[in-house]
Amino acid sequence: MVNKEDIVKLLNEKNIEFELVEHEAVYTMEDIDKLNISEKGTEVKNLFLRDEKGKNHFLIVAKEDTQIDMKALKDKINSTRLSFASEERLIKHLNLTRGCVSPFGILNNDEKNVKVFIDDKIKNETRIGVHPNENTSTIFIATRDIENIIKEHGNEIEYITI
């Protein structure tokens, strides 16, 4: 499993600029808001979804205050009806648990079968805040750097309007 230390090491090896903020465990966007770290960058929410038959899995990354209409989203990503994937699926595909969903989870997706969709509203953000595969810290990093890491890993990534 790719953990926080692995991610920090990877970012340092690639000379990627980032800031790591340690904090208490958080499980919701409300928990994150209470930390008062939003001045460091744009907070994002990450949804791990599956299609109707559970054959396709998607990681959606959007600004924290974005209202996501699942019916509209399914058409935008060319899917059947969407629902939240179970914790079992989250563990199987990203080796993460509830509250730890992050774009860095893709580094645990050895099958490279999870497609990533990033809201184009955050495409050019200088820094977004994401968990380093655990919910007791947040890494602030440029969206383009996350994009490059996902592409280098081999997963599909696409920007969409949510």
Short mmCIF file of C-alpha atoms in Angstrom, two decimals:
data_model
loop_
_atom_site.label_atom_id
_atom_site.label_comp_id
_atom_site.label_asym_id
_atom_site.label_seq_id
_atom_site.Cartn_x
_atom_site.Cartn_y
_atom_site.Cartn_z
CA MET A 1 0.00 0.00 0.00
CA VAL A 2 1.23 3.46 -0.90
CA ASN A 3 1.08 5.44 2.35
CA LYS A 4 1.81 9.01 3.43
CA GLU A 5 5.56 8.42 3.75
CA ASP A 6 5.66 6.89 0.25
CA ILE A 7 3.78 9.85 -1.19
CA VAL A 8 6.03 12.42 0.49
CA LYS A 9 9.07 10.52 -0.78
CA LEU A 10 7.62 10.41 -4.33
CA LEU A 11 6.88 14.13 -4.31
CA ASN A 12 10.36 14.94 -3.06
CA GLU A 13 11.98 12.65 -5.66
CA LYS A 14 10.02 14.40 -8.42
CA ASN A 15 10.85 17.83 -6.98
CA ILE A 16 7.15 18.62 -6.72
CA GLU A 17 6.30 21.56 -4.51
CA PHE A 18 3.83 20.70 -1.74
CA GLU A 19 2.92 21.45 1.86
CA LEU A 20 1.99 18.73 4.35
CA VAL A 21 -0.34 19.70 7.19
CA GLU A 22 -0.85 17.23 10.05
CA HIS A 23 -4.21 17.31 11.86
CA GLU A 24 -6.77 15.23 13.70
CA ALA A 25 -8.65 12.56 11.76
CA VAL A 26 -11.39 14.01 9.52
CA TYR A 27 -14.22 12.17 7.79
CA THR A 28 -16.35 14.90 6.21
CA MET A 29 -15.92 18.26 4.52
CA GLU A 30 -17.41 19.82 7.68
CA ASP A 31 -14.59 18.25 9.71
CA ILE A 32 -12.03 19.73 7.32
CA ASP A 33 -13.66 23.17 7.49
CA LYS A 34 -13.18 23.14 11.27
CA LEU A 35 -9.40 22.80 10.79
CA ASN A 36 -9.13 26.31 9.32
CA ILE A 37 -6.51 25.32 6.76
CA SER A 38 -8.36 26.52 3.66
CA GLU A 39 -6.04 29.55 3.29
CA LYS A 40 -3.34 27.09 2.17
CA GLY A 41 -5.27 26.09 -0.94
CA THR A 42 -8.59 24.97 -2.39
CA GLU A 43 -10.17 22.12 -0.46
CA VAL A 44 -11.58 19.37 -2.64
CA LYS A 45 -13.91 16.47 -2.10
CA ASN A 46 -13.29 13.06 -3.58
CA LEU A 47 -16.06 10.62 -4.40
CA PHE A 48 -15.45 6.96 -5.20
CA LEU A 49 -18.33 5.80 -7.38
CA ARG A 50 -19.38 2.72 -9.29
CA ASP A 51 -21.69 2.16 -12.23
CA GLU A 52 -24.97 0.27 -12.03
CA LYS A 53 -23.45 -3.17 -12.52
CA GLY A 54 -20.34 -2.48 -10.46
CA LYS A 55 -18.01 -3.15 -13.37
CA ASN A 56 -16.64 0.38 -13.67
CA HIS A 57 -15.29 2.55 -10.87
CA PHE A 58 -14.67 6.28 -10.88
CA LEU A 59 -12.88 8.78 -8.68
CA ILE A 60 -14.47 12.23 -8.86
CA VAL A 61 -12.47 15.24 -7.62
CA ALA A 62 -14.35 18.53 -7.19
CA LYS A 63 -14.23 21.74 -5.15
CA GLU A 64 -15.55 21.14 -1.66
CA ASP A 65 -18.69 23.26 -2.17
CA THR A 66 -19.66 21.71 -5.52
CA GLN A 67 -23.12 20.19 -5.57
CA ILE A 68 -22.87 16.96 -7.55
CA ASP A 69 -25.97 15.79 -9.39
CA MET A 70 -25.40 12.05 -9.86
CA LYS A 71 -27.95 11.81 -12.70
CA ALA A 72 -26.24 14.60 -14.67
CA LEU A 73 -22.79 13.25 -13.79
CA LYS A 74 -23.53 9.80 -15.25
CA ASP A 75 -24.16 11.37 -18.65
CA LYS A 76 -21.03 13.51 -18.45
CA ILE A 77 -18.84 10.48 -17.78
CA ASN A 78 -20.76 8.19 -20.15
CA SER A 79 -21.89 5.76 -17.48
CA THR A 80 -24.98 3.95 -16.32
CA ARG A 81 -26.61 4.93 -13.00
CA LEU A 82 -23.99 5.89 -10.42
CA SER A 83 -23.82 5.09 -6.74
CA PHE A 84 -21.23 5.30 -4.01
CA ALA A 85 -18.95 2.28 -4.00
CA SER A 86 -18.93 0.19 -0.84
CA GLU A 87 -16.02 0.29 1.57
CA GLU A 88 -15.15 -3.23 0.37
CA ARG A 89 -14.78 -1.91 -3.18
CA LEU A 90 -12.82 1.09 -1.91
CA ILE A 91 -10.37 -1.26 -0.20
CA LYS A 92 -10.21 -3.60 -3.21
CA HIS A 93 -9.56 -0.91 -5.83
CA LEU A 94 -7.75 1.89 -3.95
CA ASN A 95 -6.68 0.16 -0.72
CA LEU A 96 -8.31 3.01 1.21
CA THR A 97 -10.95 3.23 3.92
CA ARG A 98 -13.86 5.63 4.39
CA GLY A 99 -12.66 9.18 5.01
CA CYS A 100 -9.34 8.62 3.24
CA VAL A 101 -10.45 8.83 -0.40
CA SER A 102 -7.87 10.77 -2.37
CA PRO A 103 -6.39 11.08 -5.86
CA PHE A 104 -3.25 9.53 -4.33
CA GLY A 105 -5.31 6.36 -3.81
CA ILE A 106 -4.87 5.75 -7.54
CA LEU A 107 -1.28 4.75 -6.75
CA ASN A 108 -2.77 1.66 -5.08
CA ASN A 109 -4.86 0.78 -8.15
CA ASP A 110 -2.53 -1.81 -9.67
CA GLU A 111 -5.14 -2.84 -12.26
CA LYS A 112 -5.34 0.81 -13.40
CA ASN A 113 -9.08 0.30 -13.86
CA VAL A 114 -10.36 3.32 -11.90
CA LYS A 115 -11.00 6.32 -14.12
CA VAL A 116 -10.40 9.76 -12.61
CA PHE A 117 -12.56 12.78 -13.40
CA ILE A 118 -11.48 16.20 -12.15
CA ASP A 119 -13.82 19.16 -12.16
CA ASP A 120 -12.42 21.68 -14.62
CA LYS A 121 -13.07 24.44 -12.04
CA ILE A 122 -9.94 23.25 -10.21
CA LYS A 123 -7.81 22.50 -13.27
CA ASN A 124 -5.57 25.53 -12.83
CA GLU A 125 -5.57 25.75 -9.04
CA THR A 126 -2.12 26.50 -7.66
CA ARG A 127 -2.80 24.29 -4.66
CA ILE A 128 -5.56 21.86 -3.78
CA GLY A 129 -5.77 20.01 -0.49
CA VAL A 130 -5.94 16.19 -0.64
CA HIS A 131 -5.25 13.43 1.84
CA PRO A 132 -2.05 11.41 1.40
CA ASN A 133 -4.11 8.18 1.67
CA GLU A 134 -4.85 8.80 5.33
CA ASN A 135 -7.17 11.31 6.92
CA THR A 136 -4.83 12.66 9.59
CA SER A 137 -3.02 15.00 7.22
CA THR A 138 -3.56 17.03 4.08
CA ILE A 139 -1.14 17.71 1.25
CA PHE A 140 -1.52 20.97 -0.64
CA ILE A 141 -0.30 20.49 -4.19
CA ALA A 142 -0.93 21.87 -7.69
CA THR A 143 -3.72 20.14 -9.63
CA ARG A 144 -1.37 19.69 -12.60
CA ASP A 145 1.05 17.75 -10.38
CA ILE A 146 -1.74 15.39 -9.24
CA GLU A 147 -2.72 14.99 -12.90
CA ASN A 148 0.84 14.07 -13.88
CA ILE A 149 1.15 11.53 -11.07
CA ILE A 150 -2.11 9.84 -12.12
CA LYS A 151 -1.09 9.79 -15.79
CA GLU A 152 2.36 8.40 -14.96
CA HIS A 153 0.70 5.65 -12.94
CA GLY A 154 -1.36 4.72 -16.00
CA ASN A 155 -4.94 5.49 -14.99
CA GLU A 156 -7.25 7.42 -17.30
CA ILE A 157 -7.91 11.00 -16.26
CA GLU A 158 -10.27 13.54 -17.73
CA TYR A 159 -11.43 17.05 -16.84
CA ILE A 160 -15.16 17.62 -16.90
CA THR A 161 -17.61 20.34 -15.90
CA ILE A 162 -19.48 19.22 -12.82
#
